[in-house]
Amino acid sequence: ILAQARLFLGYSRFFSGDVVHHKTFVSTLDGPDHMTLATILDRVIDREKSKVFLKVDIRGHEYRILDDILTRKERIEGLVIEFHDVDLHLRKIEEFISRCGLTLVHTHCNNSGLPTKDGYPLSVECSFTRAEAGQEKVAHLPHPLDQPNRDDRPEFAVAFADEGR
């Protein structure tokens, strides 16, 4: 109960002042209880006053909104997105990262799914920022602040292409 209370208080503090949380279901069509990302960014959120932070975890449907994110990338200050079925969509993910105009500052391999036959995660959580990212690099992942998605499974070992240079 204490952890839930802390989470609620942190959530309340984050969305205080002029920060607004638009909680809606993102869809490929507009309807009474869902909207397209394009509609949200073009009509719901004031274009002149708002910079946007997106949290995207839509269970494999994220690939359907990547073009909407890229088309409106100048409005996005931060993005956290979970990519599912990484083994099937690796080229799309790489292309998105190279075109999104944001800096990838953190990656976390989701250990809730079983790995591919090659030992890779099926889902990867990526955090991006427009802010100037510091030059400090974390030598190993998971970062001490990362939490495993499942405590009963080991975390994935992560190595970067430029390690050891």
Tab-separated table of C-alpha atoms in Angstrom:
chain	number	residue	atom	x	y	z
A	1	ILE	CA	0.000	0.000	0.000
A	2	LEU	CA	2.880	2.376	0.771
A	3	ALA	CA	4.345	1.860	-2.720
A	4	GLN	CA	0.957	2.618	-4.299
A	5	ALA	CA	0.633	5.798	-2.222
A	6	ARG	CA	4.108	6.947	-3.337
A	7	LEU	CA	3.236	6.214	-6.943
A	8	PHE	CA	0.006	8.220	-6.690
A	9	LEU	CA	1.766	11.162	-5.015
A	10	GLY	CA	4.517	11.147	-7.636
A	11	TYR	CA	1.920	11.031	-10.409
A	12	SER	CA	-0.009	13.900	-8.807
A	13	ARG	CA	3.141	16.024	-8.473
A	14	PHE	CA	4.194	15.341	-12.064
A	15	PHE	CA	0.822	16.488	-13.414
A	16	SER	CA	0.544	19.615	-11.258
A	17	GLY	CA	0.605	23.224	-12.436
A	18	ASP	CA	-0.018	23.626	-16.149
A	19	VAL	CA	0.881	20.020	-17.035
A	20	VAL	CA	-2.090	18.082	-18.387
A	21	HIS	CA	-2.428	14.337	-18.778
A	22	HIS	CA	-4.565	13.466	-21.801
A	23	LYS	CA	-5.423	9.871	-21.042
A	24	THR	CA	-7.114	8.297	-24.024
A	25	PHE	CA	-6.908	5.184	-26.119
A	26	VAL	CA	-4.872	5.715	-29.262
A	27	SER	CA	-6.345	4.034	-32.300
A	28	THR	CA	-6.104	3.990	-36.067
A	29	LEU	CA	-9.596	5.589	-36.179
A	30	ASP	CA	-11.344	8.377	-34.284
A	31	GLY	CA	-14.310	7.339	-32.153
A	32	PRO	CA	-16.150	8.155	-28.928
A	33	ASP	CA	-13.562	6.541	-26.620
A	34	HIS	CA	-10.445	6.587	-28.821
A	35	MET	CA	-8.531	8.899	-31.178
A	36	THR	CA	-5.699	8.745	-33.633
A	37	LEU	CA	-2.398	10.190	-32.476
A	38	ALA	CA	-2.677	12.716	-35.309
A	39	THR	CA	-6.007	13.957	-33.909
A	40	ILE	CA	-4.598	14.210	-30.411
A	41	LEU	CA	-1.544	16.167	-31.512
A	42	ASP	CA	-3.317	18.326	-34.101
A	43	ARG	CA	-6.629	19.123	-32.395
A	44	VAL	CA	-6.626	18.278	-28.692
A	45	ILE	CA	-3.287	19.664	-27.550
A	46	ASP	CA	-2.702	23.393	-28.104
A	47	ARG	CA	0.019	23.609	-30.753
A	48	GLU	CA	1.294	27.025	-29.715
A	49	LYS	CA	1.711	26.346	-26.005
A	50	SER	CA	2.435	22.670	-25.677
A	51	LYS	CA	5.493	20.571	-25.985
A	52	VAL	CA	4.587	16.920	-25.795
A	53	PHE	CA	5.925	13.944	-23.858
A	54	LEU	CA	4.594	10.659	-25.213
A	55	LYS	CA	4.491	7.345	-23.402
A	56	VAL	CA	3.666	4.620	-25.900
A	57	ASP	CA	2.973	1.045	-24.806
A	58	ILE	CA	0.307	-0.291	-27.129
A	59	ARG	CA	1.258	-3.948	-27.436
A	60	GLY	CA	2.525	-4.172	-30.994
A	61	HIS	CA	0.400	-1.389	-32.449
A	62	GLU	CA	3.199	1.173	-31.978
A	63	TYR	CA	4.335	0.534	-35.547
A	64	ARG	CA	1.025	1.955	-36.786
A	65	ILE	CA	1.722	5.381	-35.239
A	66	LEU	CA	5.429	5.809	-36.006
A	67	ASP	CA	4.676	7.886	-39.110
A	68	ASP	CA	2.399	10.184	-37.060
A	69	ILE	CA	5.219	10.658	-34.547
A	70	LEU	CA	7.738	11.396	-37.313
A	71	THR	CA	5.385	13.865	-39.034
A	72	ARG	CA	4.974	15.814	-35.769
A	73	LYS	CA	8.430	15.240	-34.286
A	74	GLU	CA	9.160	18.956	-33.811
A	75	ARG	CA	6.487	19.088	-31.081
A	76	ILE	CA	7.806	16.120	-29.125
A	77	GLU	CA	10.170	16.846	-26.230
A	78	GLY	CA	10.347	13.338	-24.852
A	79	LEU	CA	9.244	9.863	-25.795
A	80	VAL	CA	9.158	6.526	-24.042
A	81	ILE	CA	8.109	3.735	-26.358
A	82	GLU	CA	8.029	-0.018	-25.979
A	83	PHE	CA	8.749	-1.840	-29.209
A	84	HIS	CA	7.237	-5.329	-29.395
A	85	ASP	CA	8.233	-8.205	-31.681
A	86	VAL	CA	11.662	-6.659	-32.133
A	87	ASP	CA	12.884	-9.611	-34.155
A	88	LEU	CA	10.211	-8.931	-36.804
A	89	HIS	CA	10.533	-5.128	-36.881
A	90	LEU	CA	14.205	-4.363	-36.289
A	91	ARG	CA	14.611	-2.364	-39.533
A	92	LYS	CA	11.536	-0.238	-38.727
A	93	ILE	CA	12.921	0.479	-35.261
A	94	GLU	CA	16.351	1.416	-36.594
A	95	GLU	CA	14.801	3.703	-39.229
A	96	PHE	CA	12.559	5.356	-36.641
A	97	ILE	CA	15.494	6.019	-34.294
A	98	SER	CA	17.542	7.569	-37.101
A	99	ARG	CA	14.671	9.827	-38.285
A	100	CYS	CA	12.886	10.839	-35.049
A	101	GLY	CA	15.073	13.866	-34.237
A	102	LEU	CA	15.431	12.822	-30.594
A	103	THR	CA	18.362	11.375	-28.684
A	104	LEU	CA	18.029	7.804	-27.480
A	105	VAL	CA	19.121	8.058	-23.834
A	106	HIS	CA	18.109	4.718	-22.382
A	107	THR	CA	17.152	1.218	-23.440
A	108	HIS	CA	15.682	-1.520	-21.291
A	109	CYS	CA	15.098	-5.052	-22.499
A	110	ASN	CA	11.744	-6.333	-21.285
A	111	ASN	CA	12.241	-9.715	-19.645
A	112	SER	CA	8.549	-10.627	-19.411
A	113	GLY	CA	8.526	-12.395	-22.769
A	114	LEU	CA	10.653	-15.360	-23.636
A	115	PRO	CA	13.753	-14.597	-25.689
A	116	THR	CA	14.062	-15.334	-29.385
A	117	LYS	CA	15.907	-18.497	-30.430
A	118	ASP	CA	19.029	-16.309	-30.654
A	119	GLY	CA	18.579	-15.066	-27.069
A	120	TYR	CA	17.312	-11.567	-27.896
A	121	PRO	CA	14.377	-9.897	-26.158
A	122	LEU	CA	11.037	-9.685	-27.932
A	123	SER	CA	10.291	-6.259	-26.407
A	124	VAL	CA	12.582	-3.278	-25.847
A	125	GLU	CA	11.692	-0.065	-24.019
A	126	CYS	CA	13.412	3.039	-25.405
A	127	SER	CA	13.573	6.520	-23.852
A	128	PHE	CA	14.278	9.589	-25.990
A	129	THR	CA	14.780	13.281	-25.240
A	130	ARG	CA	15.116	16.483	-27.202
A	131	ALA	CA	17.106	18.010	-24.341
A	132	GLU	CA	20.849	18.080	-24.603
A	133	ALA	CA	21.916	14.692	-23.294
A	134	GLY	CA	24.915	14.518	-21.013
A	135	GLN	CA	28.047	12.734	-22.101
A	136	GLU	CA	28.047	10.381	-19.121
A	137	LYS	CA	27.569	6.828	-20.293
A	138	VAL	CA	26.446	3.908	-18.192
A	139	ALA	CA	28.929	1.104	-18.605
A	140	HIS	CA	26.494	-1.748	-18.117
A	141	LEU	CA	22.786	-2.369	-18.259
A	142	PRO	CA	20.507	-2.824	-16.537
A	143	HIS	CA	21.028	0.531	-14.829
A	144	PRO	CA	20.629	0.375	-11.019
A	145	LEU	CA	17.342	2.300	-11.358
A	146	ASP	CA	15.923	-0.213	-13.861
A	147	GLN	CA	13.356	-2.629	-12.581
A	148	PRO	CA	12.874	-6.046	-14.156
A	149	ASN	CA	9.484	-6.516	-15.747
A	150	ARG	CA	9.384	-9.919	-14.084
A	151	ASP	CA	11.302	-10.775	-10.924
A	152	ASP	CA	11.171	-14.500	-11.663
A	153	ARG	CA	13.168	-14.212	-14.903
A	154	PRO	CA	16.745	-13.034	-15.426
A	155	GLU	CA	17.419	-9.664	-17.022
A	156	PHE	CA	18.965	-9.634	-20.489
A	157	ALA	CA	22.686	-8.957	-20.701
A	158	VAL	CA	23.264	-5.891	-22.886
A	159	ALA	CA	26.459	-5.004	-24.717
A	160	PHE	CA	27.011	-1.990	-26.956
A	161	ALA	CA	28.816	-2.025	-30.291
A	162	ASP	CA	31.406	0.522	-29.096
A	163	GLU	CA	32.208	-1.210	-25.773
A	164	GLY	CA	35.878	-1.858	-25.297
A	165	ARG	CA	37.049	0.866	-27.694
